[in-house]
PDB file of C-alpha atoms in Angstrom:
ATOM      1  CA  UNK M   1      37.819 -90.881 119.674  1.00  0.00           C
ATOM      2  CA  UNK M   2      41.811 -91.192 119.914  1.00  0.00           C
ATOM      3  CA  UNK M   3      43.985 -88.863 117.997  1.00  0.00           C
ATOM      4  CA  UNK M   4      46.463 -89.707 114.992  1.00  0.00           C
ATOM      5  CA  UNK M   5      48.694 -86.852 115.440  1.00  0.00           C
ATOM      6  CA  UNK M   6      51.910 -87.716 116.971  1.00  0.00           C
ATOM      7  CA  UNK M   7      53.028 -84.671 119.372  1.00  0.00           C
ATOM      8  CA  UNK M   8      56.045 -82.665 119.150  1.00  0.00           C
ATOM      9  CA  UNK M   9      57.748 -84.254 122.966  1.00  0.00           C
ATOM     10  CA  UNK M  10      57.380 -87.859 120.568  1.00  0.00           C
ATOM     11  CA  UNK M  11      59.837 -86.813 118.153  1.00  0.00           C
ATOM     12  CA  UNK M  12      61.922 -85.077 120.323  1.00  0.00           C
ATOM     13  CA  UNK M  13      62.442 -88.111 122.849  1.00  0.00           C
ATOM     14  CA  UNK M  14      63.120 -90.103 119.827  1.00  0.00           C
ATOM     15  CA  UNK M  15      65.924 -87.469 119.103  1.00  0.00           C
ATOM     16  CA  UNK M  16      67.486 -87.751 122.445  1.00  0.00           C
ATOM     17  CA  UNK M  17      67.472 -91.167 122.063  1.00  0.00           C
ATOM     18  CA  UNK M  18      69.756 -91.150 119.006  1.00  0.00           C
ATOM     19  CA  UNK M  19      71.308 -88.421 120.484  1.00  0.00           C
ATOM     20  CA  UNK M  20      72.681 -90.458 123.466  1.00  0.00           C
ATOM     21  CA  UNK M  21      73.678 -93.552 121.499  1.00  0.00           C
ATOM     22  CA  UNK M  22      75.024 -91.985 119.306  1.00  0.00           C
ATOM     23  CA  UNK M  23      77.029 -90.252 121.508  1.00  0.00           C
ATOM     24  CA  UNK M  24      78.127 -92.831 123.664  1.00  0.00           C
ATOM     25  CA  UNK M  25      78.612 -94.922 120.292  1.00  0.00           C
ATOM     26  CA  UNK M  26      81.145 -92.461 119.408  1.00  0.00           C
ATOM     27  CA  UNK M  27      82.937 -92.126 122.872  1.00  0.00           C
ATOM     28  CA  UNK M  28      83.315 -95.270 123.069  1.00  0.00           C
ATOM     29  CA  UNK M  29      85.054 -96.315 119.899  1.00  0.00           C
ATOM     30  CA  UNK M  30      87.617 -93.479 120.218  1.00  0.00           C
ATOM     31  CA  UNK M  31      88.149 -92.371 116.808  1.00  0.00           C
ATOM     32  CA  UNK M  32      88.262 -88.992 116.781  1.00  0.00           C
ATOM     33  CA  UNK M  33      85.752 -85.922 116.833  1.00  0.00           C
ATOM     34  CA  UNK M  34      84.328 -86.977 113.198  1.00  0.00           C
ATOM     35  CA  UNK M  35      83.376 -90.356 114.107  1.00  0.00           C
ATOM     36  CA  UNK M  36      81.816 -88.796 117.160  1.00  0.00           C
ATOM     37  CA  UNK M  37      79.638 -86.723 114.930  1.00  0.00           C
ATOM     38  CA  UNK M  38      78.386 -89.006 112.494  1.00  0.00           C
ATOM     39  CA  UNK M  39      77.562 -91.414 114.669  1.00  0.00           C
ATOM     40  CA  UNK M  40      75.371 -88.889 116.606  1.00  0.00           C
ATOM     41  CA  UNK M  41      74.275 -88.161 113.379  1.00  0.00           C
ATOM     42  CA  UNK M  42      73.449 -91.925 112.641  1.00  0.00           C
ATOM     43  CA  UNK M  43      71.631 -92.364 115.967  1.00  0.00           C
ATOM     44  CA  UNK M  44      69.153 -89.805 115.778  1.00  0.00           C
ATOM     45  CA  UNK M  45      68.067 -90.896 112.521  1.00  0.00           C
ATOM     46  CA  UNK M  46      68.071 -94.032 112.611  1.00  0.00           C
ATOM     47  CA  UNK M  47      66.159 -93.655 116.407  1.00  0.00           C
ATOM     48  CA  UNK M  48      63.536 -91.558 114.673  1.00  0.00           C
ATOM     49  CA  UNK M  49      63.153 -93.756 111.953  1.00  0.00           C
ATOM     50  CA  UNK M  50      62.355 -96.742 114.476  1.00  0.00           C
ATOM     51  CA  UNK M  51      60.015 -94.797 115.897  1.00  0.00           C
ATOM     52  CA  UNK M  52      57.845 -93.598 113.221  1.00  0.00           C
ATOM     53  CA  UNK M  53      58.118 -97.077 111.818  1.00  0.00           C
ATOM     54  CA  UNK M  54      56.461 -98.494 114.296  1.00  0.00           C
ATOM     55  CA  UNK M  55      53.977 -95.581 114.144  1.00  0.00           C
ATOM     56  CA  UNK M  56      53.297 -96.364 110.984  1.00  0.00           C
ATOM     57  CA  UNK M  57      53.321-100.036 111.203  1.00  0.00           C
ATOM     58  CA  UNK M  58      51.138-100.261 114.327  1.00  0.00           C
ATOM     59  CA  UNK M  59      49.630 -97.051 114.699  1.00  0.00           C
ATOM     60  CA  UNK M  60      50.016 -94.120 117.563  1.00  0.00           C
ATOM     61  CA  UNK M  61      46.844 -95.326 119.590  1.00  0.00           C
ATOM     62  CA  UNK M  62      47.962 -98.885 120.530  1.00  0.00           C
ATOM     63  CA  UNK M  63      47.520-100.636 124.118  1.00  0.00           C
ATOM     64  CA  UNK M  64      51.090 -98.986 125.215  1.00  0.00           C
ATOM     65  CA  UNK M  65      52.196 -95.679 123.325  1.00  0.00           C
ATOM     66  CA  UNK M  66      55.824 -96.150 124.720  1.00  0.00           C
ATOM     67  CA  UNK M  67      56.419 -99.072 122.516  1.00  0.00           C
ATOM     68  CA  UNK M  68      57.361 -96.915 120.089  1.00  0.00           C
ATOM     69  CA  UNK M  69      60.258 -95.929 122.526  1.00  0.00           C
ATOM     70  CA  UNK M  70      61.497 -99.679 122.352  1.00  0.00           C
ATOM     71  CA  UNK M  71      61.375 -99.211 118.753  1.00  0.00           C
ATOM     72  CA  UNK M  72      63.490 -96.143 118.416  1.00  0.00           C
ATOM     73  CA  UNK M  73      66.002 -97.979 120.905  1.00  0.00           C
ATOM     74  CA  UNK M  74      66.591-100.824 118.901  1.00  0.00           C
ATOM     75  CA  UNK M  75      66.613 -99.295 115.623  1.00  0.00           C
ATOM     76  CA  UNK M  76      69.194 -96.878 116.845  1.00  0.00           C
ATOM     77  CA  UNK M  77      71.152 -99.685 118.074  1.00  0.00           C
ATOM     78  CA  UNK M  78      71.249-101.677 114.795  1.00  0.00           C
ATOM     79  CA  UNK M  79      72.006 -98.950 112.721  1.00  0.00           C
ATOM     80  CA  UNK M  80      75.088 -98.141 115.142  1.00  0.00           C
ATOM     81  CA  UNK M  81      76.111-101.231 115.298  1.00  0.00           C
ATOM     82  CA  UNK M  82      76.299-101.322 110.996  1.00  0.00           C
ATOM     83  CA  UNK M  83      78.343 -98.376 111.195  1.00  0.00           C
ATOM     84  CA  UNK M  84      80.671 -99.292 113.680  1.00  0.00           C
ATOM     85  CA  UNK M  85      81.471-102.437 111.281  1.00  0.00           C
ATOM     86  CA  UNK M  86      81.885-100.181 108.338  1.00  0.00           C
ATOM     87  CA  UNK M  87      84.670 -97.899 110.791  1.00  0.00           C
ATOM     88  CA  UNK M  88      88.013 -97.828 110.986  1.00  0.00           C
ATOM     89  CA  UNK M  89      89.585-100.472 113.720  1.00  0.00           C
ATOM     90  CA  UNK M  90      92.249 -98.716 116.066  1.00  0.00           C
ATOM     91  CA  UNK M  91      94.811-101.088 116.841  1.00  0.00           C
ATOM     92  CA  UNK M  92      97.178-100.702 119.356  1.00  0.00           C
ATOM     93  CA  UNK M  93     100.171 -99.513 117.258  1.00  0.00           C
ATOM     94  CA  UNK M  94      97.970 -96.966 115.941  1.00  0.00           C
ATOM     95  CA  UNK M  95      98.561 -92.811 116.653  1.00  0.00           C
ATOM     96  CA  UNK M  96      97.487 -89.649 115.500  1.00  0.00           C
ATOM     97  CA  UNK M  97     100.805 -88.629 114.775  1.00  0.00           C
ATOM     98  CA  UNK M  98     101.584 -87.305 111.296  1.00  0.00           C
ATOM     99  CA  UNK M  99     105.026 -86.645 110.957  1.00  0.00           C
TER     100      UNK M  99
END
């Protein structure tokens, strides 16, 4: 008989997963050490969301358990990709100064 509970090393991969896209998200965009934040922020939860999803969508004992790691990716991805839309553009005229 297969068990229901999801282990402890699931949630935290899905967690490192948002972790690093977020991350990178925010490194890439350049907007300062905020942005950086909530976008980590973002990624892990909307990575963990995508994962449990499809746990609870498909269940935890299906043919390939890392599915749910394809999940988490591409959840994380869409909900980074809505908040870089809602963030500020840079432009190239555009400094930090505040004089």
């Amino acid at each position: 008989m297969e068990s229901t509970a999801i282990g402890a090393s699931t949630y935290l991969v899905w967690a490192l997963i948002g972790l690093i896209g977020g991350y990178m998200n925010g490194r890439m965009r350049q907007l300062g050490g905020g942005y950086t934040f909530i976008s980590v922020v973002v990624g892990i939860v909307a990575a963990m969301a995508g994962g449990w999803l499809y746990i609870v969508l498909f269940g935890p004992g299906g043919q390939n358990p890392y599915i749910s790691l394809i999940s988490s990716v591409a959840v994380c991805a869409i909900g980074l990709w809505i908040l870089s839309l809602t963030g500020r553009k840079r432009g190239p005229d555009d400094t930090d100064d505040s004089e």
